């Protein structure tokens, strides 16, 4: 799986939108962009994934650049419960790949009341 | 549909004892993964199993660690003769077989192992 680069930390105010960037300049055509987050003292939690088009679900939105070399996870209204480490991970979708996730250091998001 | 279950949630062992960590995947999931998170560090893959088969154990230490996922029952991660450096949070994840999207994984709450 190709490598991703994320800022070490970000801060946000409660009820404001948060844009978490991820660079993946060596992404291949079959790589899906996945996001997970890990709240303090909990296991990681799947957030969202996409290939080329922007994606929305109840937790977040994923905006993918046209050249796919970067993406942004968008939390529309941050809450205190969104304080977590967010991981951007590329997953090869070719042939139903089932291998392990490769976690980097992620972005630690702090949310101020 | 219950999530991934792990037990015990906390485990204390003295140096030299054995630790057994259990993981019950989500219903319908046939793939299990174990990850380890050392204090203040990121998650590292250890082993990937399907029922009765080890698919990838490239992240597993060569000695003292073993894993199984029997036909019936939970997956077990076994650590023999634990040392202080084994103190960590151990997370299990499961996934169904899916094609084409790279496969989401669903994580359990973890087992926090403390070796005294």
PDB file of C-alpha atoms in Angstrom:
ATOM      1  CA  UNK A   1       0.000   0.000   0.000  1.00  0.00           C
ATOM      2  CA  UNK A   2       1.261   3.491  -0.886  1.00  0.00           C
ATOM      3  CA  UNK A   3       2.301   5.984   1.777  1.00  0.00           C
ATOM      4  CA  UNK A   4       0.252   8.881   3.148  1.00  0.00           C
ATOM      5  CA  UNK A   5       1.319  12.125   4.850  1.00  0.00           C
ATOM      6  CA  UNK A   6      -0.787  13.922   7.459  1.00  0.00           C
ATOM      7  CA  UNK A   7      -0.166  16.828   9.835  1.00  0.00           C
ATOM      8  CA  UNK A   8       0.713  15.678  13.339  1.00  0.00           C
ATOM      9  CA  UNK A   9      -1.987  17.702  15.031  1.00  0.00           C
ATOM     10  CA  UNK A  10      -4.841  20.103  14.443  1.00  0.00           C
ATOM     11  CA  UNK A  11      -7.132  22.139  16.645  1.00  0.00           C
ATOM     12  CA  UNK A  12     -10.727  23.042  16.128  1.00  0.00           C
ATOM     13  CA  UNK A  13     -13.484  24.831  17.977  1.00  0.00           C
ATOM     14  CA  UNK A  14     -16.629  23.011  18.873  1.00  0.00           C
ATOM     15  CA  UNK A  15     -19.441  23.245  16.312  1.00  0.00           C
ATOM     16  CA  UNK A  16     -17.110  24.500  13.600  1.00  0.00           C
ATOM     17  CA  UNK A  17     -16.162  22.509  10.480  1.00  0.00           C
ATOM     18  CA  UNK A  18     -12.850  20.665  10.432  1.00  0.00           C
ATOM     19  CA  UNK A  19     -10.834  19.830   7.336  1.00  0.00           C
ATOM     20  CA  UNK A  20      -8.241  17.117   7.849  1.00  0.00           C
ATOM     21  CA  UNK A  21      -5.796  16.862   4.924  1.00  0.00           C
ATOM     22  CA  UNK A  22      -3.957  13.838   3.621  1.00  0.00           C
ATOM     23  CA  UNK A  23      -1.344  13.680   0.868  1.00  0.00           C
ATOM     24  CA  UNK A  24      -0.825  10.483  -1.109  1.00  0.00           C
ATOM     25  CA  UNK A  25       1.193  11.457  -4.159  1.00  0.00           C
ATOM     26  CA  UNK A  26       2.148   7.849  -5.045  1.00  0.00           C
ATOM     27  CA  UNK A  27      -1.414   6.532  -5.031  1.00  0.00           C
ATOM     28  CA  UNK A  28      -2.127   3.879  -7.641  1.00  0.00           C
ATOM     29  CA  UNK A  29      -5.223   3.574  -9.776  1.00  0.00           C
ATOM     30  CA  UNK A  30      -6.687   0.748  -7.685  1.00  0.00           C
ATOM     31  CA  UNK A  31      -6.025   2.305  -4.257  1.00  0.00           C
ATOM     32  CA  UNK A  32      -9.048   3.277  -2.202  1.00  0.00           C
ATOM     33  CA  UNK A  33      -8.664   6.080   0.346  1.00  0.00           C
ATOM     34  CA  UNK A  34      -9.837   4.999   3.787  1.00  0.00           C
ATOM     35  CA  UNK A  35     -10.136   6.999   6.987  1.00  0.00           C
ATOM     36  CA  UNK A  36     -10.195   5.586  10.477  1.00  0.00           C
ATOM     37  CA  UNK A  37     -10.158   7.332  13.814  1.00  0.00           C
ATOM     38  CA  UNK A  38      -9.164   6.271  17.290  1.00  0.00           C
ATOM     39  CA  UNK A  39     -10.771   7.895  20.277  1.00  0.00           C
ATOM     40  CA  UNK A  40      -8.796   7.874  23.530  1.00  0.00           C
ATOM     41  CA  UNK A  41      -8.568   4.412  25.086  1.00  0.00           C
ATOM     42  CA  UNK A  42     -10.656   2.828  22.322  1.00  0.00           C
ATOM     43  CA  UNK A  43     -10.087   0.720  19.246  1.00  0.00           C
ATOM     44  CA  UNK A  44      -9.915   2.339  15.818  1.00  0.00           C
ATOM     45  CA  UNK A  45     -13.197   3.075  14.106  1.00  0.00           C
ATOM     46  CA  UNK A  46     -13.880   3.070  10.388  1.00  0.00           C
ATOM     47  CA  UNK A  47     -15.023   6.502   9.194  1.00  0.00           C
ATOM     48  CA  UNK A  48     -15.330   6.602   5.420  1.00  0.00           C
ATOM     49  CA  UNK A  49     -13.660   5.571   2.187  1.00  0.00           C
ATOM     50  CA  UNK A  50     -13.695   6.543  -1.477  1.00  0.00           C
ATOM     51  CA  UNK A  51     -11.988   6.016  -4.827  1.00  0.00           C
ATOM     52  CA  UNK A  52     -12.485   9.031  -7.067  1.00  0.00           C
ATOM     53  CA  UNK A  53     -15.735  10.789  -6.277  1.00  0.00           C
ATOM     54  CA  UNK A  54     -16.498  12.709  -3.114  1.00  0.00           C
ATOM     55  CA  UNK A  55     -18.343  10.649  -0.532  1.00  0.00           C
ATOM     56  CA  UNK A  56     -20.708  11.485   2.294  1.00  0.00           C
ATOM     57  CA  UNK A  57     -21.978   9.448   5.207  1.00  0.00           C
ATOM     58  CA  UNK A  58     -23.458  10.162   8.600  1.00  0.00           C
ATOM     59  CA  UNK A  59     -20.054  10.679  10.176  1.00  0.00           C
ATOM     60  CA  UNK A  60     -18.148  12.754   7.650  1.00  0.00           C
ATOM     61  CA  UNK A  61     -17.483  13.730   4.057  1.00  0.00           C
ATOM     62  CA  UNK A  62     -14.476  12.788   1.977  1.00  0.00           C
ATOM     63  CA  UNK A  63     -13.282  15.180  -0.706  1.00  0.00           C
ATOM     64  CA  UNK A  64     -10.835  13.671  -3.199  1.00  0.00           C
ATOM     65  CA  UNK A  65      -8.675  15.821  -5.459  1.00  0.00           C
ATOM     66  CA  UNK A  66      -9.129  15.368  -9.184  1.00  0.00           C
ATOM     67  CA  UNK A  67      -5.619  13.935  -9.563  1.00  0.00           C
ATOM     68  CA  UNK A  68      -6.204  11.764  -6.432  1.00  0.00           C
ATOM     69  CA  UNK A  69      -2.879  12.825  -4.942  1.00  0.00           C
ATOM     70  CA  UNK A  70      -4.606  14.311  -1.925  1.00  0.00           C
ATOM     71  CA  UNK A  71      -7.853  14.097  -0.008  1.00  0.00           C
ATOM     72  CA  UNK A  72      -9.609  15.864   2.835  1.00  0.00           C
ATOM     73  CA  UNK A  73     -11.789  14.439   5.564  1.00  0.00           C
ATOM     74  CA  UNK A  74     -14.468  16.939   6.519  1.00  0.00           C
ATOM     75  CA  UNK A  75     -16.273  16.952   9.839  1.00  0.00           C
ATOM     76  CA  UNK A  76     -19.091  19.396   9.294  1.00  0.00           C
ATOM     77  CA  UNK A  77     -19.627  20.363  12.921  1.00  0.00           C
ATOM     78  CA  UNK A  78     -16.957  19.200  15.318  1.00  0.00           C
ATOM     79  CA  UNK A  79     -18.063  18.026  18.743  1.00  0.00           C
ATOM     80  CA  UNK A  80     -15.971  17.234  21.788  1.00  0.00           C
ATOM     81  CA  UNK A  81     -16.529  13.557  20.998  1.00  0.00           C
ATOM     82  CA  UNK A  82     -14.678  13.989  17.705  1.00  0.00           C
ATOM     83  CA  UNK A  83     -11.385  14.538  19.525  1.00  0.00           C
ATOM     84  CA  UNK A  84      -9.318  11.601  18.293  1.00  0.00           C
ATOM     85  CA  UNK A  85      -6.401  10.547  16.138  1.00  0.00           C
ATOM     86  CA  UNK A  86      -7.457  10.381  12.493  1.00  0.00           C
ATOM     87  CA  UNK A  87      -5.686   8.012  10.125  1.00  0.00           C
ATOM     88  CA  UNK A  88      -5.666   8.234   6.335  1.00  0.00           C
ATOM     89  CA  UNK A  89      -4.867   4.819   4.829  1.00  0.00           C
ATOM     90  CA  UNK A  90      -4.661   3.594   1.239  1.00  0.00           C
ATOM     91  CA  UNK A  91      -6.098   0.178   0.510  1.00  0.00           C
ATOM     92  CA  UNK A  92      -5.579  -1.709  -2.721  1.00  0.00           C
ATOM     93  CA  UNK A  93      -8.991  -2.665  -4.029  1.00  0.00           C
ATOM     94  CA  UNK A  94      -7.721  -4.865  -6.829  1.00  0.00           C
ATOM     95  CA  UNK A  95      -8.770  -8.479  -6.493  1.00  0.00           C
ATOM     96  CA  UNK A  96     -10.498  -8.039  -3.159  1.00  0.00           C
ATOM     97  CA  UNK A  97      -7.338  -7.367  -1.193  1.00  0.00           C
ATOM     98  CA  UNK A  98      -7.835  -8.316   2.430  1.00  0.00           C
ATOM     99  CA  UNK A  99      -4.470  -7.604   3.989  1.00  0.00           C
ATOM    100  CA  UNK A 100      -3.611  -5.636   7.069  1.00  0.00           C
ATOM    101  CA  UNK A 101      -4.067  -1.902   7.543  1.00  0.00           C
ATOM    102  CA  UNK A 102      -0.888   0.143   7.736  1.00  0.00           C
ATOM    103  CA  UNK A 103      -1.328   2.894  10.288  1.00  0.00           C
ATOM    104  CA  UNK A 104       0.896   5.947  10.196  1.00  0.00           C
ATOM    105  CA  UNK A 105       1.050   8.510  12.980  1.00  0.00           C
ATOM    106  CA  UNK A 106      -2.210  10.147  11.942  1.00  0.00           C
ATOM    107  CA  UNK A 107      -3.487  13.587  12.902  1.00  0.00           C
ATOM    108  CA  UNK A 108      -4.405  14.226  16.507  1.00  0.00           C
ATOM    109  CA  UNK A 109      -7.484  16.435  16.498  1.00  0.00           C
ATOM    110  CA  UNK A 110      -8.217  18.532  19.567  1.00  0.00           C
ATOM    111  CA  UNK A 111     -11.630  20.165  19.901  1.00  0.00           C
ATOM    112  CA  UNK A 112     -12.013  23.185  22.134  1.00  0.00           C
ATOM    113  CA  UNK A 113     -15.347  24.011  23.748  1.00  0.00           C
TER     114      UNK A 113
ATOM    115  CA  UNK B   1     -25.463  -7.256  15.273  1.00  0.00           C
ATOM    116  CA  UNK B   2     -22.911  -7.264  18.061  1.00  0.00           C
ATOM    117  CA  UNK B   3     -19.554  -5.726  17.323  1.00  0.00           C
ATOM    118  CA  UNK B   4     -16.151  -7.315  17.687  1.00  0.00           C
ATOM    119  CA  UNK B   5     -15.734  -8.595  21.210  1.00  0.00           C
ATOM    120  CA  UNK B   6     -12.484  -8.974  23.059  1.00  0.00           C
ATOM    121  CA  UNK B   7     -11.783 -10.384  26.457  1.00  0.00           C
ATOM    122  CA  UNK B   8     -10.479  -9.793  28.895  1.00  0.00           C
ATOM    123  CA  UNK B   9     -10.433  -6.021  28.620  1.00  0.00           C
ATOM    124  CA  UNK B  10      -7.590  -5.790  31.112  1.00  0.00           C
ATOM    125  CA  UNK B  11      -5.055  -8.476  31.900  1.00  0.00           C
ATOM    126  CA  UNK B  12      -2.229  -8.386  34.395  1.00  0.00           C
ATOM    127  CA  UNK B  13       0.501 -10.995  34.228  1.00  0.00           C
ATOM    128  CA  UNK B  14       3.800 -11.458  36.010  1.00  0.00           C
ATOM    129  CA  UNK B  15       6.932 -11.886  33.971  1.00  0.00           C
ATOM    130  CA  UNK B  16       7.218 -15.451  32.716  1.00  0.00           C
ATOM    131  CA  UNK B  17       3.502 -16.203  32.775  1.00  0.00           C
ATOM    132  CA  UNK B  18       1.301 -16.834  29.759  1.00  0.00           C
ATOM    133  CA  UNK B  19      -1.271 -14.417  28.383  1.00  0.00           C
ATOM    134  CA  UNK B  20      -4.285 -15.521  26.334  1.00  0.00           C
ATOM    135  CA  UNK B  21      -6.296 -12.884  24.530  1.00  0.00           C
ATOM    136  CA  UNK B  22      -9.604 -13.745  22.910  1.00  0.00           C
ATOM    137  CA  UNK B  23     -11.426 -12.164  20.013  1.00  0.00           C
ATOM    138  CA  UNK B  24     -14.906 -12.944  18.697  1.00  0.00           C
ATOM    139  CA  UNK B  25     -15.418 -11.371  15.273  1.00  0.00           C
ATOM    140  CA  UNK B  26     -18.621  -9.786  14.101  1.00  0.00           C
ATOM    141  CA  UNK B  27     -21.260 -12.237  12.913  1.00  0.00           C
ATOM    142  CA  UNK B  28     -20.602 -13.263   9.353  1.00  0.00           C
ATOM    143  CA  UNK B  29     -16.985 -12.110   9.353  1.00  0.00           C
ATOM    144  CA  UNK B  30     -14.431 -14.726   8.447  1.00  0.00           C
ATOM    145  CA  UNK B  31     -11.271 -12.605   8.562  1.00  0.00           C
ATOM    146  CA  UNK B  32      -9.526 -11.661  11.797  1.00  0.00           C
ATOM    147  CA  UNK B  33      -6.563  -9.363  12.329  1.00  0.00           C
ATOM    148  CA  UNK B  34      -4.510  -8.658  15.431  1.00  0.00           C
ATOM    149  CA  UNK B  35      -2.741  -5.362  16.023  1.00  0.00           C
ATOM    150  CA  UNK B  36      -0.572  -4.161  18.888  1.00  0.00           C
ATOM    151  CA  UNK B  37      -0.240  -0.623  20.185  1.00  0.00           C
ATOM    152  CA  UNK B  38       2.679   0.041  22.488  1.00  0.00           C
ATOM    153  CA  UNK B  39       2.363   3.007  24.875  1.00  0.00           C
ATOM    154  CA  UNK B  40       2.520   6.314  23.004  1.00  0.00           C
ATOM    155  CA  UNK B  41       3.051   4.542  19.684  1.00  0.00           C
ATOM    156  CA  UNK B  42       0.972   3.713  16.627  1.00  0.00           C
ATOM    157  CA  UNK B  43      -0.846   0.519  15.781  1.00  0.00           C
ATOM    158  CA  UNK B  44       1.244  -2.250  14.289  1.00  0.00           C
ATOM    159  CA  UNK B  45      -0.114  -5.240  12.442  1.00  0.00           C
ATOM    160  CA  UNK B  46       0.709  -8.629  13.911  1.00  0.00           C
ATOM    161  CA  UNK B  47      -1.223 -11.404  12.187  1.00  0.00           C
ATOM    162  CA  UNK B  48      -4.106 -12.035   9.776  1.00  0.00           C
ATOM    163  CA  UNK B  49      -6.164 -15.217  10.018  1.00  0.00           C
ATOM    164  CA  UNK B  50      -9.103 -16.869   8.385  1.00  0.00           C
ATOM    165  CA  UNK B  51     -10.875 -19.869   9.876  1.00  0.00           C
ATOM    166  CA  UNK B  52      -8.243 -22.521  10.613  1.00  0.00           C
ATOM    167  CA  UNK B  53      -5.608 -20.712   8.541  1.00  0.00           C
ATOM    168  CA  UNK B  54      -2.899 -18.164   9.183  1.00  0.00           C
ATOM    169  CA  UNK B  55      -2.772 -15.955   6.099  1.00  0.00           C
ATOM    170  CA  UNK B  56      -0.070 -13.462   7.076  1.00  0.00           C
ATOM    171  CA  UNK B  57       2.009 -13.471  10.251  1.00  0.00           C
ATOM    172  CA  UNK B  58       4.702 -11.119   9.030  1.00  0.00           C
ATOM    173  CA  UNK B  59       4.174  -8.751  11.968  1.00  0.00           C
ATOM    174  CA  UNK B  60       4.323 -11.383  14.660  1.00  0.00           C
ATOM    175  CA  UNK B  61       7.451 -11.682  16.818  1.00  0.00           C
ATOM    176  CA  UNK B  62       9.195 -14.934  15.958  1.00  0.00           C
ATOM    177  CA  UNK B  63       9.243 -16.283  19.486  1.00  0.00           C
ATOM    178  CA  UNK B  64       6.678 -16.590  22.271  1.00  0.00           C
ATOM    179  CA  UNK B  65       3.741 -15.335  20.185  1.00  0.00           C
ATOM    180  CA  UNK B  66       1.183 -17.489  18.419  1.00  0.00           C
ATOM    181  CA  UNK B  67      -2.328 -17.052  17.077  1.00  0.00           C
ATOM    182  CA  UNK B  68      -5.155 -19.285  16.001  1.00  0.00           C
ATOM    183  CA  UNK B  69      -8.686 -18.969  14.676  1.00  0.00           C
ATOM    184  CA  UNK B  70     -10.335 -22.381  15.047  1.00  0.00           C
ATOM    185  CA  UNK B  71     -13.349 -23.608  13.148  1.00  0.00           C
ATOM    186  CA  UNK B  72     -15.455 -23.075  16.253  1.00  0.00           C
ATOM    187  CA  UNK B  73     -14.873 -20.417  18.858  1.00  0.00           C
ATOM    188  CA  UNK B  74     -12.936 -17.195  19.123  1.00  0.00           C
ATOM    189  CA  UNK B  75      -9.553 -16.286  17.767  1.00  0.00           C
ATOM    190  CA  UNK B  76      -6.803 -16.564  20.376  1.00  0.00           C
ATOM    191  CA  UNK B  77      -3.577 -14.597  20.613  1.00  0.00           C
ATOM    192  CA  UNK B  78      -1.201 -16.371  22.944  1.00  0.00           C
ATOM    193  CA  UNK B  79       1.920 -14.875  24.474  1.00  0.00           C
ATOM    194  CA  UNK B  80       4.161 -17.250  26.358  1.00  0.00           C
ATOM    195  CA  UNK B  81       6.659 -16.199  29.034  1.00  0.00           C
ATOM    196  CA  UNK B  82       5.594 -12.578  28.952  1.00  0.00           C
ATOM    197  CA  UNK B  83       8.142  -9.808  29.465  1.00  0.00           C
ATOM    198  CA  UNK B  84       7.623  -6.176  30.448  1.00  0.00           C
ATOM    199  CA  UNK B  85       8.015  -5.107  26.813  1.00  0.00           C
ATOM    200  CA  UNK B  86       4.835  -7.029  25.949  1.00  0.00           C
ATOM    201  CA  UNK B  87       2.787  -4.500  27.934  1.00  0.00           C
ATOM    202  CA  UNK B  88       0.540  -2.906  25.334  1.00  0.00           C
ATOM    203  CA  UNK B  89      -2.993  -2.674  24.023  1.00  0.00           C
ATOM    204  CA  UNK B  90      -3.873  -5.543  21.706  1.00  0.00           C
ATOM    205  CA  UNK B  91      -6.658  -4.911  19.230  1.00  0.00           C
ATOM    206  CA  UNK B  92      -8.540  -7.405  17.160  1.00  0.00           C
ATOM    207  CA  UNK B  93     -10.365  -6.471  13.960  1.00  0.00           C
ATOM    208  CA  UNK B  94     -12.633  -8.437  11.677  1.00  0.00           C
ATOM    209  CA  UNK B  95     -13.937  -8.085   8.171  1.00  0.00           C
ATOM    210  CA  UNK B  96     -16.147  -9.978   5.787  1.00  0.00           C
ATOM    211  CA  UNK B  97     -14.801 -10.967   2.435  1.00  0.00           C
ATOM    212  CA  UNK B  98     -15.394  -8.071   0.091  1.00  0.00           C
ATOM    213  CA  UNK B  99     -14.081  -7.337  -3.309  1.00  0.00           C
ATOM    214  CA  UNK B 100     -13.033  -4.148  -4.921  1.00  0.00           C
ATOM    215  CA  UNK B 101     -12.984  -1.684  -2.047  1.00  0.00           C
ATOM    216  CA  UNK B 102      -9.959  -2.756  -0.080  1.00  0.00           C
ATOM    217  CA  UNK B 103     -12.084  -4.027   2.804  1.00  0.00           C
ATOM    218  CA  UNK B 104     -13.163  -2.103   5.898  1.00  0.00           C
ATOM    219  CA  UNK B 105     -12.123  -3.562   9.205  1.00  0.00           C
ATOM    220  CA  UNK B 106     -14.115  -3.361  12.411  1.00  0.00           C
ATOM    221  CA  UNK B 107     -12.163  -3.174  15.635  1.00  0.00           C
ATOM    222  CA  UNK B 108     -12.814  -4.441  19.108  1.00  0.00           C
ATOM    223  CA  UNK B 109     -12.243  -2.417  22.282  1.00  0.00           C
ATOM    224  CA  UNK B 110      -8.862  -4.009  22.887  1.00  0.00           C
ATOM    225  CA  UNK B 111      -7.168  -5.927  25.666  1.00  0.00           C
ATOM    226  CA  UNK B 112      -4.741  -3.946  27.771  1.00  0.00           C
ATOM    227  CA  UNK B 113      -1.969  -6.221  28.927  1.00  0.00           C
ATOM    228  CA  UNK B 114       0.208  -5.168  31.815  1.00  0.00           C
ATOM    229  CA  UNK B 115       3.245  -7.237  32.707  1.00  0.00           C
ATOM    230  CA  UNK B 116       4.586  -6.702  36.201  1.00  0.00           C
TER     231      UNK B 116
END
